[in-house]
Amino acid sequence: MRNSLTRNLLANALKSMCMQRKLESITVQELADQCNINRGTFYYHFCDKEELICWIFHQDITLPVRKIIDGPTSNWDAISPLYLGEMERAKAFYLQAFKIRGQNDLISYMLKETQENLRMCAELTIKDYKEQGLLKEVDTQRINFVINYHSKGSMAVIADWVEEGMTIPAKELAVYFDLMFSACIGKALEVALNLNLPA
């Protein structure tokens, strides 16, 4: 419980400090001071500032998205508004976090999380097709291609959106994402699985 409280305290402090300062200039010591903890406590929870940035994304976006994925498929259209809306709400933080490049940068982390989200969706879709008797064998290589293709495309669009200052409202962009997921990914999965579904 205390671990979670400290991590949330550090996350909130970093997002708050991003409202007035450049993220790259905020030091671990300043974060620790802001939270009334020592540097050692910070490093007990996170290896570096980049890990904290990725943890914020995981907590604020990935976990709520995965709760939706685990629910009824009819609710999956809530994923894009939640994902993009949360980024828009923490705009000052994400505008700066996207500028940090390196081995453990946020964009690389988001790509991995997006790939896993799409993998979960694909697995649930495959399970549904199997239960309906529409599918017996799965070509894993084709499924992996669909997941990688669409996750990298999604991340490129999100990166452009952030780097252009999030000028398009999240709700508007979410409409396009929903169209892409329902039409493009759904159809790509059908083709990859060699399904012959009724029109």
CSV table of C-alpha atoms in Angstrom, one decimal:
chain,number,residue,atom,x,y,z
A,1,MET,CA,0.0,0.0,0.0
A,2,ARG,CA,2.8,2.4,1.0
A,3,ASN,CA,4.6,1.6,-2.3
A,4,SER,CA,1.6,2.5,-4.3
A,5,LEU,CA,1.1,5.8,-2.4
A,6,THR,CA,4.7,6.8,-2.9
A,7,ARG,CA,4.6,6.0,-6.6
A,8,ASN,CA,1.4,8.0,-7.0
A,9,LEU,CA,2.8,10.9,-5.1
A,10,LEU,CA,5.9,11.0,-7.4
A,11,ALA,CA,3.7,10.6,-10.5
A,12,ASN,CA,1.4,13.5,-9.4
A,13,ALA,CA,4.4,15.7,-8.5
A,14,LEU,CA,6.0,15.1,-11.9
A,15,LYS,CA,2.8,15.9,-13.8
A,16,SER,CA,2.3,19.0,-11.7
A,17,MET,CA,5.9,20.2,-12.2
A,18,CYS,CA,5.5,19.8,-16.0
A,19,MET,CA,2.9,22.5,-15.9
A,20,GLN,CA,5.6,25.1,-15.0
A,21,ARG,CA,8.9,23.5,-16.0
A,22,LYS,CA,10.5,21.5,-18.8
A,23,LEU,CA,10.5,17.8,-18.0
A,24,GLU,CA,14.1,17.3,-19.0
A,25,SER,CA,15.2,19.9,-16.5
A,26,ILE,CA,13.4,18.3,-13.5
A,27,THR,CA,15.8,16.3,-11.4
A,28,VAL,CA,15.2,13.3,-9.3
A,29,GLN,CA,16.3,15.3,-6.3
A,30,GLU,CA,13.7,18.0,-7.0
A,31,LEU,CA,11.0,15.3,-7.3
A,32,ALA,CA,12.1,13.8,-4.0
A,33,ASP,CA,12.1,17.1,-2.3
A,34,GLN,CA,8.6,17.9,-3.7
A,35,CYS,CA,7.3,14.6,-2.2
A,36,ASN,CA,9.2,15.0,1.1
A,37,ILE,CA,11.2,11.8,0.5
A,38,ASN,CA,14.9,11.1,-0.1
A,39,ARG,CA,16.6,10.2,-3.3
A,40,GLY,CA,17.0,6.7,-2.1
A,41,THR,CA,13.3,6.3,-1.8
A,42,PHE,CA,12.8,7.4,-5.4
A,43,TYR,CA,15.4,4.8,-6.6
A,44,TYR,CA,13.7,2.1,-4.5
A,45,HIS,CA,10.6,2.6,-6.7
A,46,PHE,CA,12.0,3.6,-10.0
A,47,CYS,CA,15.4,3.1,-11.8
A,48,ASP,CA,15.2,6.6,-13.3
A,49,LYS,CA,12.8,9.4,-14.4
A,50,GLU,CA,12.0,7.6,-17.7
A,51,GLU,CA,10.7,4.6,-15.8
A,52,LEU,CA,8.4,6.9,-13.8
A,53,ILE,CA,7.2,8.4,-17.0
A,54,CYS,CA,6.3,5.0,-18.4
A,55,TRP,CA,4.7,4.0,-15.1
A,56,ILE,CA,2.4,7.0,-15.3
A,57,PHE,CA,1.3,6.0,-18.8
A,58,HIS,CA,0.7,2.4,-17.6
A,59,GLN,CA,-1.4,3.5,-14.6
A,60,ASP,CA,-3.4,6.2,-16.2
A,61,ILE,CA,-4.0,4.6,-19.6
A,62,THR,CA,-3.0,1.0,-20.0
A,63,LEU,CA,-4.7,-0.4,-17.0
A,64,PRO,CA,-8.1,1.3,-17.7
A,65,VAL,CA,-7.9,0.3,-21.4
A,66,ARG,CA,-7.2,-3.4,-20.4
A,67,LYS,CA,-10.3,-3.3,-18.1
A,68,ILE,CA,-12.3,-2.4,-21.1
A,69,ILE,CA,-10.7,-5.1,-23.2
A,70,ASP,CA,-11.5,-7.7,-20.5
A,71,GLY,CA,-15.1,-6.6,-20.6
A,72,PRO,CA,-17.8,-7.1,-23.4
A,73,THR,CA,-16.5,-6.5,-26.9
A,74,SER,CA,-19.4,-4.1,-27.4
A,75,ASN,CA,-17.6,-1.7,-25.1
A,76,TRP,CA,-14.4,-1.7,-27.1
A,77,ASP,CA,-15.4,1.6,-28.8
A,78,ALA,CA,-14.7,3.3,-25.5
A,79,ILE,CA,-10.9,2.5,-25.8
A,80,SER,CA,-9.9,5.3,-28.1
A,81,PRO,CA,-11.8,8.1,-26.3
A,82,LEU,CA,-10.3,6.9,-23.0
A,83,TYR,CA,-6.7,6.5,-24.3
A,84,LEU,CA,-6.6,9.8,-26.2
A,85,GLY,CA,-8.7,11.7,-23.7
A,86,GLU,CA,-6.4,10.9,-20.8
A,87,MET,CA,-3.4,12.0,-22.9
A,88,GLU,CA,-5.2,15.3,-23.6
A,89,ARG,CA,-6.0,15.8,-19.9
A,90,ALA,CA,-2.3,15.5,-19.1
A,91,LYS,CA,-1.3,17.4,-22.2
A,92,ALA,CA,1.6,19.4,-20.6
A,93,PHE,CA,3.1,16.1,-19.4
A,94,TYR,CA,2.7,14.2,-22.7
A,95,LEU,CA,3.9,17.1,-24.9
A,96,GLN,CA,7.2,17.0,-23.0
A,97,ALA,CA,7.5,13.3,-22.4
A,98,PHE,CA,7.4,12.6,-26.1
A,99,LYS,CA,10.5,14.8,-26.6
A,100,ILE,CA,12.6,12.5,-24.4
A,101,ARG,CA,14.3,9.9,-26.6
A,102,GLY,CA,16.5,7.1,-25.6
A,103,GLN,CA,16.6,3.4,-24.7
A,104,ASN,CA,13.6,3.5,-22.3
A,105,ASP,CA,11.6,6.3,-23.9
A,106,LEU,CA,7.9,6.7,-23.6
A,107,ILE,CA,7.2,6.2,-27.3
A,108,SER,CA,8.9,2.8,-27.3
A,109,TYR,CA,7.1,1.8,-24.2
A,110,MET,CA,3.7,2.9,-25.6
A,111,LEU,CA,4.4,0.8,-28.7
A,112,LYS,CA,4.9,-2.3,-26.6
A,113,GLU,CA,1.8,-1.6,-24.6
A,114,THR,CA,-0.3,-1.0,-27.8
A,115,GLN,CA,1.0,-4.2,-29.3
A,116,GLU,CA,-0.1,-6.1,-26.2
A,117,ASN,CA,-3.5,-4.4,-26.2
A,118,LEU,CA,-4.0,-5.5,-29.8
A,119,ARG,CA,-2.8,-9.0,-29.1
A,120,MET,CA,-5.3,-9.3,-26.3
A,121,CYS,CA,-8.1,-8.1,-28.6
A,122,ALA,CA,-7.0,-10.5,-31.3
A,123,GLU,CA,-6.9,-13.4,-28.8
A,124,LEU,CA,-10.4,-12.6,-27.6
A,125,THR,CA,-11.7,-12.3,-31.2
A,126,ILE,CA,-10.1,-15.6,-32.1
A,127,LYS,CA,-11.7,-17.3,-29.1
A,128,ASP,CA,-15.1,-15.9,-30.1
A,129,TYR,CA,-14.6,-17.2,-33.7
A,130,LYS,CA,-13.6,-20.6,-32.3
A,131,GLU,CA,-16.7,-20.8,-30.0
A,132,GLN,CA,-18.9,-20.0,-33.1
A,133,GLY,CA,-17.2,-22.9,-35.0
A,134,LEU,CA,-15.9,-20.5,-37.6
A,135,LEU,CA,-12.2,-21.2,-37.0
A,136,LYS,CA,-10.0,-24.3,-36.3
A,137,GLU,CA,-6.4,-23.3,-37.0
A,138,VAL,CA,-4.6,-20.0,-36.4
A,139,ASP,CA,-1.7,-18.7,-38.5
A,140,THR,CA,0.3,-17.0,-35.7
A,141,GLN,CA,2.7,-15.3,-38.2
A,142,ARG,CA,-0.2,-13.6,-40.0
A,143,ILE,CA,-1.8,-12.5,-36.7
A,144,ASN,CA,1.6,-11.1,-35.5
A,145,PHE,CA,1.9,-9.1,-38.7
A,146,VAL,CA,-1.6,-7.6,-38.3
A,147,ILE,CA,-0.8,-6.6,-34.7
A,148,ASN,CA,2.6,-5.1,-35.6
A,149,TYR,CA,1.3,-3.3,-38.6
A,150,HIS,CA,-1.6,-1.7,-36.9
A,151,SER,CA,0.2,-0.9,-33.6
A,152,LYS,CA,3.0,0.8,-35.4
A,153,GLY,CA,0.6,2.7,-37.6
A,154,SER,CA,-1.4,3.8,-34.5
A,155,MET,CA,1.7,5.0,-32.7
A,156,ALA,CA,2.9,7.0,-35.7
A,157,VAL,CA,-0.5,8.8,-35.8
A,158,ILE,CA,-0.4,9.4,-32.0
A,159,ALA,CA,3.2,10.7,-32.2
A,160,ASP,CA,2.2,13.1,-35.0
A,161,TRP,CA,-0.8,14.3,-32.9
A,162,VAL,CA,1.4,15.0,-29.9
A,163,GLU,CA,4.2,16.5,-31.8
A,164,GLU,CA,1.8,18.9,-33.5
A,165,GLY,CA,0.6,20.1,-30.1
A,166,MET,CA,-2.6,17.9,-29.8
A,167,THR,CA,-4.4,20.6,-31.9
A,168,ILE,CA,-7.1,18.0,-33.0
A,169,PRO,CA,-9.5,17.4,-30.0
A,170,ALA,CA,-9.1,13.9,-28.6
A,171,LYS,CA,-12.8,13.1,-29.2
A,172,GLU,CA,-12.4,13.9,-32.9
A,173,LEU,CA,-9.3,11.8,-33.3
A,174,ALA,CA,-10.9,8.9,-31.4
A,175,VAL,CA,-13.6,8.7,-34.1
A,176,TYR,CA,-11.0,8.0,-36.7
A,177,PHE,CA,-9.3,5.5,-34.5
A,178,ASP,CA,-12.6,3.7,-33.9
A,179,LEU,CA,-13.2,3.5,-37.7
A,180,MET,CA,-9.7,2.1,-38.2
A,181,PHE,CA,-10.1,-0.5,-35.5
A,182,SER,CA,-13.5,-1.7,-36.5
A,183,ALA,CA,-13.0,-1.6,-40.3
A,184,CYS,CA,-9.3,-2.1,-40.9
A,185,ILE,CA,-8.1,-4.3,-38.0
A,186,GLY,CA,-11.3,-6.4,-38.0
A,187,LYS,CA,-11.1,-7.1,-41.7
A,188,ALA,CA,-7.3,-7.8,-41.5
A,189,LEU,CA,-8.0,-10.4,-38.8
A,190,GLU,CA,-10.7,-12.0,-40.9
A,191,VAL,CA,-8.3,-12.2,-43.8
A,192,ALA,CA,-5.4,-13.4,-41.7
A,193,LEU,CA,-7.5,-16.1,-40.2
A,194,ASN,CA,-8.9,-17.2,-43.6
A,195,LEU,CA,-12.4,-16.7,-42.4
A,196,ASN,CA,-15.3,-16.8,-44.8
A,197,LEU,CA,-17.9,-14.9,-42.9
A,198,PRO,CA,-21.4,-14.2,-44.2
A,199,ALA,CA,-21.7,-10.6,-45.6
